[in-house]
Amino acid sequence: MNSTDVGTTLRDMWETRPSRPRRDRKVAGVAAALARRYDIDPVLLRVGFVVAAFYGIGIALYLAGWVLLPAADKDDPLDGAATDTAARSSGRTAPPLVIAGLILALLLTSGLFWGNDGSVVLPVLAVLVLLFLLHRSRGQRGLEAAQEAPTVRTSAEDGVVDGPEAPVKDPLGPDPLDRGTPPAWDPLGAAPFAWDLPEPSATAPEPAPVRRRSRVTPVTLALALVGGGIAGAVVLLTSGLAGLPVVFATALAILGVGLVFGAFTRGGRGLIPFALLLAVLTWASLAVKVPLANFGSGVGDLRAAPTTPAAVAPSYERGAGTVDLDLSRLDLSVPPGEPATPVRTAVSVGAGDIRVTVPRNADVSLTGHVDFGEISFDGTSHSSPDASLTVTDDLGADGVRSGRPLVLDLTGGAASVEVHRV
């Protein structure tokens, strides 16, 4: 495939782009139009738009299709399945200024939805490449199906209607010897005396073949169950419950392959509810990865008030509950001639609260993160999903570097993290 083939394919994609039907639409008919154009299941495309919406590009892609694909005419017998360029070009599409305005608006607001790191570029390119490959492999499928559809052409100006020609009347009147049209069993009219006999019984038509039920759904579910079971055994032996998202993601990937295969074989619709459920479970397990990792760390309240650096534990953990670490009476003084070695500790809670108290004049550095909840330090707080807070060399109320510095690493799942001075 060279540059000429690519250009020809892109031009054909634009010239034969489908119209959005007025029937079988859920919102604007974008998914239904693409499904008819490439002869695939529209449910698969609708699920794809919904899933892509969680990543920030689904809504933008749907709006682009709404603008670029014209609406089908009210009297279109194919309701949007255009068969040639001439018929396709008669549809109504958005003016160029509207298209340019949409593209400009998406570029200007991309930072609001996707951030400024350009993470939307790769998903959009992936969608465009998939659409290009779909057109290369199934570009004629939708056109062939549209050409097989029956059409009726009428002309309102001269009253001409395509169809069987009307019989021509004899100006001399009916023939008295005309006995009528011979029946099918006497095409030569040799036995008019027997024309009143009933027609011989026609041969009974052969029964329509029974369509075999697609096995895509049961086979894919079985493979997903086996794959998820193998992944579950592996993660339990290695990372424990913290690897639970891998189990759900493995089963979801197998269902995704089954949906793609079913889109080309007109099967697999029964996989959609299971795929949506696994998508929710995968997202939820990723959101609570900290509680899963700390599941074996105990449940309940944990309180500690060490007064010497040697008494400070390397970490304090709870799966669910409260960790109250009081360092207000911790001796951070440095003996003469010894280095000011930092005092380090980590606090982690899956679901619950973290409260850390530090001396008023202590030199504090901390790194904090919560999946859901709030994290605050001495009046500065952040609350949102994936909230983070980093403090480097906060010298306290006296503003003077003195004594051993405190280095804190705070992590929470669904938690409230608070660090304050006394």
Short mmCIF file of N, CA, C and O in Angstrom, two decimals, residues 178-295:
data_model
loop_
_atom_site.label_atom_id
_atom_site.label_comp_id
_atom_site.label_asym_id
_atom_site.label_seq_id
_atom_site.Cartn_x
_atom_site.Cartn_y
_atom_site.Cartn_z
N ASP A 178 -63.49 -13.91 -27.25
CA ASP A 178 -62.35 -13.96 -26.31
C ASP A 178 -62.80 -14.60 -25.01
O ASP A 178 -63.70 -14.09 -24.34
N ARG A 179 -62.23 -15.74 -24.66
CA ARG A 179 -62.59 -16.44 -23.44
C ARG A 179 -61.73 -16.03 -22.24
O ARG A 179 -61.83 -16.63 -21.19
N GLY A 180 -60.88 -15.08 -22.47
CA GLY A 180 -60.02 -14.66 -21.37
C GLY A 180 -58.60 -15.20 -21.51
O GLY A 180 -58.23 -15.78 -22.54
N THR A 181 -57.83 -15.02 -20.49
CA THR A 181 -56.44 -15.45 -20.49
C THR A 181 -56.36 -16.92 -20.12
O THR A 181 -56.98 -17.35 -19.14
N PRO A 182 -55.63 -17.73 -20.91
CA PRO A 182 -55.50 -19.15 -20.57
C PRO A 182 -54.82 -19.31 -19.22
O PRO A 182 -53.97 -18.52 -18.84
N PRO A 183 -55.19 -20.37 -18.49
CA PRO A 183 -54.51 -20.62 -17.22
C PRO A 183 -53.08 -21.06 -17.45
O PRO A 183 -52.67 -21.38 -18.58
N ALA A 184 -52.32 -21.15 -16.38
CA ALA A 184 -50.91 -21.49 -16.50
C ALA A 184 -50.70 -22.91 -17.01
O ALA A 184 -49.72 -23.20 -17.69
N TRP A 185 -51.67 -23.85 -16.72
CA TRP A 185 -51.47 -25.23 -17.16
C TRP A 185 -51.81 -25.42 -18.64
O TRP A 185 -51.52 -26.48 -19.22
N ASP A 186 -52.45 -24.41 -19.33
CA ASP A 186 -52.76 -24.49 -20.76
C ASP A 186 -52.29 -23.22 -21.45
O ASP A 186 -53.08 -22.37 -21.85
N PRO A 187 -50.97 -23.04 -21.56
CA PRO A 187 -50.46 -21.77 -22.10
C PRO A 187 -50.83 -21.55 -23.57
O PRO A 187 -50.90 -20.41 -24.03
N LEU A 188 -51.10 -22.64 -24.36
CA LEU A 188 -51.43 -22.48 -25.78
C LEU A 188 -52.91 -22.27 -26.02
O LEU A 188 -53.33 -22.03 -27.15
N GLY A 189 -53.74 -22.38 -24.98
CA GLY A 189 -55.18 -22.19 -25.15
C GLY A 189 -55.85 -23.30 -25.93
O GLY A 189 -56.83 -23.07 -26.63
N ALA A 190 -55.36 -24.55 -25.85
CA ALA A 190 -55.89 -25.67 -26.64
C ALA A 190 -57.13 -26.29 -26.02
O ALA A 190 -57.86 -27.01 -26.71
N ALA A 191 -57.40 -26.05 -24.76
CA ALA A 191 -58.55 -26.69 -24.10
C ALA A 191 -59.36 -25.65 -23.35
O ALA A 191 -59.42 -25.66 -22.11
N PRO A 192 -60.02 -24.74 -24.07
CA PRO A 192 -60.78 -23.69 -23.35
C PRO A 192 -61.96 -24.26 -22.57
O PRO A 192 -62.44 -23.63 -21.63
N PHE A 193 -62.46 -25.46 -22.97
CA PHE A 193 -63.59 -26.04 -22.26
C PHE A 193 -63.24 -26.46 -20.83
O PHE A 193 -64.11 -26.65 -20.00
N ALA A 194 -61.96 -26.60 -20.55
CA ALA A 194 -61.54 -27.06 -19.23
C ALA A 194 -60.89 -25.96 -18.41
O ALA A 194 -60.26 -26.25 -17.38
N TRP A 195 -61.01 -24.73 -18.87
CA TRP A 195 -60.36 -23.65 -18.13
C TRP A 195 -60.99 -23.40 -16.76
O TRP A 195 -60.39 -22.76 -15.89
N ASP A 196 -62.21 -23.89 -16.58
CA ASP A 196 -62.86 -23.69 -15.29
C ASP A 196 -62.32 -24.61 -14.20
O ASP A 196 -62.64 -24.44 -13.03
N LEU A 197 -61.56 -25.62 -14.61
CA LEU A 197 -61.00 -26.54 -13.62
C LEU A 197 -59.99 -25.79 -12.75
O LEU A 197 -59.33 -24.86 -13.21
N PRO A 198 -59.86 -26.23 -11.50
CA PRO A 198 -58.90 -25.55 -10.61
C PRO A 198 -57.46 -25.81 -11.03
O PRO A 198 -57.17 -26.80 -11.71
N GLU A 199 -56.62 -24.90 -10.66
CA GLU A 199 -55.20 -25.05 -10.94
C GLU A 199 -54.64 -26.27 -10.20
O GLU A 199 -55.05 -26.56 -9.07
N PRO A 200 -53.75 -27.01 -10.84
CA PRO A 200 -53.12 -28.12 -10.11
C PRO A 200 -52.30 -27.58 -8.95
O PRO A 200 -51.76 -26.47 -8.99
N SER A 201 -52.27 -28.39 -7.90
CA SER A 201 -51.56 -27.96 -6.69
C SER A 201 -50.08 -27.76 -6.99
O SER A 201 -49.45 -28.58 -7.66
N ALA A 202 -49.57 -26.64 -6.51
CA ALA A 202 -48.15 -26.34 -6.72
C ALA A 202 -47.30 -27.14 -5.76
O ALA A 202 -47.75 -27.57 -4.69
N THR A 203 -46.07 -27.31 -6.14
CA THR A 203 -45.13 -28.05 -5.29
C THR A 203 -44.85 -27.25 -4.03
O THR A 203 -44.60 -26.05 -4.07
N ALA A 204 -44.96 -27.91 -2.91
CA ALA A 204 -44.74 -27.23 -1.64
C ALA A 204 -43.31 -26.71 -1.57
O ALA A 204 -42.36 -27.43 -1.93
N PRO A 205 -43.13 -25.45 -1.16
CA PRO A 205 -41.76 -24.90 -1.09
C PRO A 205 -40.95 -25.61 -0.02
O PRO A 205 -41.48 -26.10 0.99
N GLU A 206 -39.67 -25.68 -0.26
CA GLU A 206 -38.78 -26.31 0.71
C GLU A 206 -38.72 -25.45 1.98
O GLU A 206 -38.70 -24.22 1.89
N PRO A 207 -38.73 -26.08 3.13
CA PRO A 207 -38.64 -25.29 4.37
C PRO A 207 -37.33 -24.53 4.45
O PRO A 207 -36.29 -25.01 3.99
N ALA A 208 -37.43 -23.33 4.99
CA ALA A 208 -36.22 -22.50 5.12
C ALA A 208 -35.25 -23.18 6.08
O ALA A 208 -35.65 -23.76 7.10
N PRO A 209 -33.98 -23.12 5.75
CA PRO A 209 -33.00 -23.75 6.64
C PRO A 209 -32.99 -23.07 8.01
O PRO A 209 -33.10 -21.85 8.12
N VAL A 210 -32.89 -23.88 9.03
CA VAL A 210 -32.86 -23.35 10.39
C VAL A 210 -31.49 -22.71 10.64
O VAL A 210 -30.45 -23.33 10.44
N ARG A 211 -31.53 -21.44 11.03
CA ARG A 211 -30.29 -20.72 11.28
C ARG A 211 -29.69 -21.17 12.61
O ARG A 211 -30.35 -21.16 13.64
N ARG A 212 -28.45 -21.57 12.55
CA ARG A 212 -27.79 -22.03 13.75
C ARG A 212 -27.50 -20.85 14.67
O ARG A 212 -27.10 -19.78 14.23
N ARG A 213 -27.72 -21.09 15.92
CA ARG A 213 -27.49 -20.03 16.91
C ARG A 213 -26.00 -19.79 17.10
O ARG A 213 -25.21 -20.73 17.17
N SER A 214 -25.64 -18.51 17.16
CA SER A 214 -24.22 -18.18 17.29
C SER A 214 -23.68 -18.68 18.62
O SER A 214 -24.33 -18.61 19.66
N ARG A 215 -22.46 -19.21 18.55
CA ARG A 215 -21.81 -19.70 19.75
C ARG A 215 -20.76 -18.73 20.28
O ARG A 215 -19.97 -19.09 21.14
N VAL A 216 -20.75 -17.52 19.75
CA VAL A 216 -19.74 -16.55 20.18
C VAL A 216 -19.89 -16.25 21.67
O VAL A 216 -18.90 -16.23 22.42
N THR A 217 -21.13 -16.03 22.13
CA THR A 217 -21.33 -15.65 23.53
C THR A 217 -20.91 -16.75 24.50
O THR A 217 -20.10 -16.50 25.40
N PRO A 218 -21.41 -18.00 24.37
CA PRO A 218 -21.00 -19.01 25.36
C PRO A 218 -19.52 -19.35 25.29
O PRO A 218 -18.88 -19.55 26.34
N VAL A 219 -18.95 -19.39 24.08
CA VAL A 219 -17.52 -19.73 23.97
C VAL A 219 -16.67 -18.63 24.59
O VAL A 219 -15.70 -18.89 25.33
N THR A 220 -17.01 -17.35 24.32
CA THR A 220 -16.23 -16.25 24.87
C THR A 220 -16.35 -16.20 26.40
O THR A 220 -15.36 -15.95 27.10
N LEU A 221 -17.56 -16.43 26.93
CA LEU A 221 -17.73 -16.44 28.38
C LEU A 221 -16.91 -17.56 29.03
O LEU A 221 -16.31 -17.36 30.10
N ALA A 222 -16.87 -18.71 28.37
CA ALA A 222 -16.07 -19.80 28.92
C ALA A 222 -14.59 -19.46 28.92
O ALA A 222 -13.87 -19.70 29.90
N LEU A 223 -14.11 -18.85 27.82
CA LEU A 223 -12.70 -18.46 27.75
C LEU A 223 -12.38 -17.38 28.78
O LEU A 223 -11.31 -17.38 29.40
N ALA A 224 -13.31 -16.43 28.97
CA ALA A 224 -13.07 -15.38 29.97
C ALA A 224 -13.03 -15.96 31.37
O ALA A 224 -12.22 -15.53 32.21
N LEU A 225 -13.87 -16.95 31.64
CA LEU A 225 -13.86 -17.58 32.96
C LEU A 225 -12.55 -18.33 33.20
O LEU A 225 -11.95 -18.22 34.28
N VAL A 226 -12.09 -19.05 32.17
CA VAL A 226 -10.83 -19.77 32.32
C VAL A 226 -9.66 -18.81 32.46
O VAL A 226 -8.79 -18.95 33.33
N GLY A 227 -9.63 -17.77 31.59
CA GLY A 227 -8.54 -16.80 31.66
C GLY A 227 -8.52 -16.04 32.97
O GLY A 227 -7.45 -15.83 33.56
N GLY A 228 -9.70 -15.65 33.46
CA GLY A 228 -9.75 -14.96 34.74
C GLY A 228 -9.34 -15.86 35.89
O GLY A 228 -8.68 -15.41 36.84
N GLY A 229 -9.70 -17.17 35.82
CA GLY A 229 -9.30 -18.09 36.87
C GLY A 229 -7.79 -18.29 36.91
O GLY A 229 -7.18 -18.32 37.99
N ILE A 230 -7.17 -18.40 35.72
CA ILE A 230 -5.71 -18.56 35.68
C ILE A 230 -5.02 -17.31 36.22
O ILE A 230 -4.08 -17.37 37.01
N ALA A 231 -5.52 -16.12 35.78
CA ALA A 231 -4.93 -14.87 36.27
C ALA A 231 -5.12 -14.73 37.77
O ALA A 231 -4.22 -14.27 38.49
N GLY A 232 -6.29 -15.16 38.29
CA GLY A 232 -6.52 -15.08 39.73
C GLY A 232 -5.58 -15.96 40.52
O GLY A 232 -5.07 -15.56 41.57
N ALA A 233 -5.32 -17.17 40.01
CA ALA A 233 -4.39 -18.06 40.70
C ALA A 233 -2.98 -17.48 40.74
O ALA A 233 -2.27 -17.56 41.74
N VAL A 234 -2.58 -16.85 39.62
CA VAL A 234 -1.23 -16.29 39.55
C VAL A 234 -1.08 -15.12 40.51
O VAL A 234 -0.09 -15.04 41.27
N VAL A 235 -2.05 -14.20 40.53
CA VAL A 235 -1.90 -13.01 41.37
C VAL A 235 -2.02 -13.36 42.85
O VAL A 235 -1.40 -12.72 43.70
N LEU A 236 -2.83 -14.36 43.20
CA LEU A 236 -2.92 -14.74 44.61
C LEU A 236 -1.62 -15.34 45.12
O LEU A 236 -1.27 -15.19 46.29
N LEU A 237 -0.89 -16.02 44.22
CA LEU A 237 0.39 -16.59 44.62
C LEU A 237 1.52 -15.59 44.62
O LEU A 237 2.58 -15.84 45.20
N THR A 238 1.32 -14.44 43.96
CA THR A 238 2.40 -13.45 43.86
C THR A 238 2.10 -12.18 44.65
O THR A 238 2.77 -11.89 45.64
N SER A 239 1.09 -11.44 44.23
CA SER A 239 0.84 -10.13 44.84
C SER A 239 -0.38 -10.10 45.74
O SER A 239 -0.71 -9.05 46.31
N GLY A 240 -1.12 -11.20 45.87
CA GLY A 240 -2.29 -11.21 46.74
C GLY A 240 -3.45 -10.44 46.14
O GLY A 240 -3.58 -10.28 44.92
N LEU A 241 -4.31 -9.92 47.02
CA LEU A 241 -5.50 -9.19 46.56
C LEU A 241 -5.16 -7.90 45.84
O LEU A 241 -6.00 -7.35 45.14
N ALA A 242 -3.94 -7.40 46.00
CA ALA A 242 -3.57 -6.18 45.28
C ALA A 242 -3.57 -6.39 43.78
O ALA A 242 -3.66 -5.42 43.01
N GLY A 243 -3.45 -7.64 43.33
CA GLY A 243 -3.48 -7.91 41.90
C GLY A 243 -4.85 -8.21 41.37
O GLY A 243 -4.98 -8.68 40.22
N LEU A 244 -5.92 -7.96 42.16
CA LEU A 244 -7.28 -8.24 41.70
C LEU A 244 -7.64 -7.50 40.41
O LEU A 244 -8.35 -8.05 39.56
N PRO A 245 -7.19 -6.23 40.20
CA PRO A 245 -7.51 -5.59 38.92
C PRO A 245 -7.00 -6.36 37.71
O PRO A 245 -7.61 -6.30 36.63
N VAL A 246 -5.89 -7.10 37.85
CA VAL A 246 -5.37 -7.88 36.73
C VAL A 246 -6.37 -8.98 36.35
O VAL A 246 -6.54 -9.29 35.16
N VAL A 247 -7.03 -9.58 37.33
CA VAL A 247 -8.00 -10.64 37.05
C VAL A 247 -9.16 -10.09 36.24
O VAL A 247 -9.55 -10.65 35.20
N PHE A 248 -9.74 -8.97 36.70
CA PHE A 248 -10.86 -8.37 35.97
C PHE A 248 -10.43 -7.89 34.59
O PHE A 248 -11.17 -8.05 33.60
N ALA A 249 -9.25 -7.31 34.49
CA ALA A 249 -8.78 -6.80 33.19
C ALA A 249 -8.55 -7.95 32.22
O ALA A 249 -8.82 -7.80 31.01
N THR A 250 -8.06 -9.09 32.69
CA THR A 250 -7.85 -10.23 31.79
C THR A 250 -9.18 -10.73 31.22
O THR A 250 -9.31 -10.94 30.00
N ALA A 251 -10.16 -10.91 32.08
CA ALA A 251 -11.48 -11.35 31.61
C ALA A 251 -12.10 -10.32 30.68
O ALA A 251 -12.73 -10.66 29.67
N LEU A 252 -11.93 -9.02 30.99
CA LEU A 252 -12.49 -7.97 30.15
C LEU A 252 -11.83 -7.96 28.77
O LEU A 252 -12.50 -7.74 27.75
N ALA A 253 -10.53 -8.19 28.71
CA ALA A 253 -9.84 -8.22 27.42
C ALA A 253 -10.36 -9.38 26.55
O ALA A 253 -10.55 -9.23 25.34
N ILE A 254 -10.61 -10.54 27.17
CA ILE A 254 -11.15 -11.67 26.41
C ILE A 254 -12.55 -11.35 25.89
O ILE A 254 -12.89 -11.66 24.74
N LEU A 255 -13.37 -10.72 26.71
CA LEU A 255 -14.71 -10.32 26.25
C LEU A 255 -14.62 -9.30 25.12
O LEU A 255 -15.43 -9.32 24.19
N GLY A 256 -13.63 -8.40 25.18
CA GLY A 256 -13.47 -7.42 24.11
C GLY A 256 -13.14 -8.09 22.79
O GLY A 256 -13.68 -7.71 21.73
N VAL A 257 -12.27 -9.10 22.82
CA VAL A 257 -11.96 -9.85 21.59
C VAL A 257 -13.21 -10.54 21.06
O VAL A 257 -13.48 -10.56 19.85
N GLY A 258 -14.01 -11.11 21.98
CA GLY A 258 -15.24 -11.76 21.55
C GLY A 258 -16.24 -10.78 20.93
O GLY A 258 -16.92 -11.11 19.95
N LEU A 259 -16.33 -9.56 21.47
CA LEU A 259 -17.23 -8.56 20.89
C LEU A 259 -16.79 -8.15 19.49
O LEU A 259 -17.62 -7.98 18.59
N VAL A 260 -15.49 -7.98 19.30
CA VAL A 260 -14.99 -7.62 17.97
C VAL A 260 -15.28 -8.75 16.98
O VAL A 260 -15.74 -8.51 15.85
N PHE A 261 -15.03 -10.00 17.38
CA PHE A 261 -15.32 -11.12 16.50
C PHE A 261 -16.81 -11.23 16.22
O PHE A 261 -17.23 -11.51 15.09
N GLY A 262 -17.63 -11.01 17.25
CA GLY A 262 -19.07 -11.09 17.06
C GLY A 262 -19.62 -10.01 16.16
O GLY A 262 -20.66 -10.20 15.51
N ALA A 263 -18.96 -8.85 16.10
CA ALA A 263 -19.42 -7.78 15.23
C ALA A 263 -19.34 -8.18 13.76
O ALA A 263 -20.13 -7.71 12.93
N PHE A 264 -18.41 -9.05 13.41
CA PHE A 264 -18.25 -9.47 12.03
C PHE A 264 -19.06 -10.74 11.72
O PHE A 264 -19.25 -11.08 10.55
N THR A 265 -19.54 -11.43 12.74
CA THR A 265 -20.31 -12.65 12.52
C THR A 265 -21.75 -12.54 12.98
O THR A 265 -22.46 -13.56 13.04
N ARG A 266 -22.20 -11.34 13.29
CA ARG A 266 -23.58 -11.10 13.73
C ARG A 266 -23.91 -11.92 14.98
O ARG A 266 -24.94 -12.60 15.05
N GLY A 267 -23.03 -11.89 15.94
CA GLY A 267 -23.26 -12.62 17.19
C GLY A 267 -22.58 -11.91 18.33
O GLY A 267 -21.92 -10.88 18.16
N GLY A 268 -22.73 -12.46 19.53
CA GLY A 268 -22.03 -11.93 20.68
C GLY A 268 -22.72 -10.80 21.40
O GLY A 268 -22.09 -10.16 22.26
N ARG A 269 -23.99 -10.51 21.09
CA ARG A 269 -24.66 -9.42 21.80
C ARG A 269 -24.81 -9.71 23.29
O ARG A 269 -24.86 -8.80 24.10
N GLY A 270 -24.91 -10.98 23.64
CA GLY A 270 -25.05 -11.32 25.04
C GLY A 270 -23.83 -11.01 25.88
O GLY A 270 -23.89 -11.05 27.12
N LEU A 271 -22.70 -10.67 25.22
CA LEU A 271 -21.49 -10.34 25.96
C LEU A 271 -21.50 -8.92 26.51
O LEU A 271 -20.72 -8.60 27.41
N ILE A 272 -22.37 -8.07 25.98
CA ILE A 272 -22.33 -6.65 26.35
C ILE A 272 -22.59 -6.43 27.83
O ILE A 272 -21.83 -5.70 28.49
N PRO A 273 -23.63 -7.04 28.45
CA PRO A 273 -23.81 -6.80 29.90
C PRO A 273 -22.62 -7.26 30.73
O PRO A 273 -22.22 -6.58 31.69
N PHE A 274 -22.03 -8.40 30.37
CA PHE A 274 -20.87 -8.89 31.12
C PHE A 274 -19.67 -7.96 30.95
O PHE A 274 -18.92 -7.72 31.90
N ALA A 275 -19.49 -7.42 29.73
CA ALA A 275 -18.37 -6.51 29.50
C ALA A 275 -18.54 -5.22 30.30
O ALA A 275 -17.57 -4.71 30.89
N LEU A 276 -19.76 -4.69 30.35
CA LEU A 276 -19.99 -3.47 31.13
C LEU A 276 -19.76 -3.73 32.62
O LEU A 276 -19.17 -2.89 33.33
N LEU A 277 -20.22 -4.88 33.12
CA LEU A 277 -20.02 -5.21 34.53
C LEU A 277 -18.53 -5.34 34.85
O LEU A 277 -18.05 -4.82 35.87
N LEU A 278 -17.78 -6.02 34.00
CA LEU A 278 -16.35 -6.18 34.24
C LEU A 278 -15.61 -4.86 34.13
O LEU A 278 -14.63 -4.62 34.84
N ALA A 279 -16.07 -3.97 33.24
CA ALA A 279 -15.44 -2.65 33.14
C ALA A 279 -15.61 -1.88 34.45
O ALA A 279 -14.67 -1.23 34.94
N VAL A 280 -16.80 -1.95 35.05
CA VAL A 280 -17.04 -1.27 36.33
C VAL A 280 -16.19 -1.90 37.43
O VAL A 280 -15.59 -1.20 38.26
N LEU A 281 -16.11 -3.24 37.46
CA LEU A 281 -15.31 -3.91 38.48
C LEU A 281 -13.83 -3.60 38.34
O LEU A 281 -13.12 -3.42 39.34
N THR A 282 -13.35 -3.53 37.10
CA THR A 282 -11.94 -3.19 36.88
C THR A 282 -11.64 -1.79 37.37
O THR A 282 -10.64 -1.55 38.06
N TRP A 283 -12.51 -0.84 37.02
CA TRP A 283 -12.31 0.54 37.46
C TRP A 283 -12.37 0.63 38.99
O TRP A 283 -11.55 1.31 39.61
N ALA A 284 -13.34 -0.06 39.60
CA ALA A 284 -13.48 0.02 41.06
C ALA A 284 -12.28 -0.60 41.76
O ALA A 284 -11.79 -0.07 42.77
N SER A 285 -11.77 -1.72 41.23
CA SER A 285 -10.61 -2.36 41.88
C SER A 285 -9.36 -1.51 41.76
O SER A 285 -8.52 -1.48 42.66
N LEU A 286 -9.23 -0.79 40.63
CA LEU A 286 -8.10 0.13 40.51
C LEU A 286 -8.24 1.31 41.45
O LEU A 286 -7.26 1.83 41.99
N ALA A 287 -9.49 1.75 41.66
CA ALA A 287 -9.71 2.91 42.54
C ALA A 287 -9.41 2.58 44.00
O ALA A 287 -9.01 3.46 44.76
N VAL A 288 -9.58 1.33 44.39
CA VAL A 288 -9.36 0.95 45.79
C VAL A 288 -8.13 0.06 45.92
O VAL A 288 -8.08 -0.84 46.74
N LYS A 289 -7.12 0.31 45.08
CA LYS A 289 -5.91 -0.52 45.12
C LYS A 289 -5.20 -0.43 46.46
O LYS A 289 -4.58 -1.39 46.91
N VAL A 290 -5.25 0.73 47.13
CA VAL A 290 -4.61 0.86 48.44
C VAL A 290 -5.30 0.02 49.51
O VAL A 290 -4.65 -0.71 50.25
N PRO A 291 -6.65 0.05 49.61
CA PRO A 291 -7.28 -0.85 50.58
C PRO A 291 -6.99 -2.31 50.30
O PRO A 291 -6.82 -3.10 51.23
N LEU A 292 -6.94 -2.71 49.02
CA LEU A 292 -6.64 -4.10 48.72
C LEU A 292 -5.24 -4.47 49.14
O LEU A 292 -4.99 -5.56 49.66
N ALA A 293 -4.28 -3.56 48.91
CA ALA A 293 -2.90 -3.85 49.28
C ALA A 293 -2.73 -3.95 50.79
O ALA A 293 -1.88 -4.69 51.28
N ASN A 294 -3.55 -3.20 51.55
CA ASN A 294 -3.43 -3.19 53.00
C ASN A 294 -4.45 -4.09 53.69
O ASN A 294 -4.68 -3.97 54.89
N PHE A 295 -5.08 -4.96 52.92
CA PHE A 295 -6.16 -5.77 53.50
C PHE A 295 -5.68 -6.61 54.68
O PHE A 295 -6.40 -6.81 55.65
#
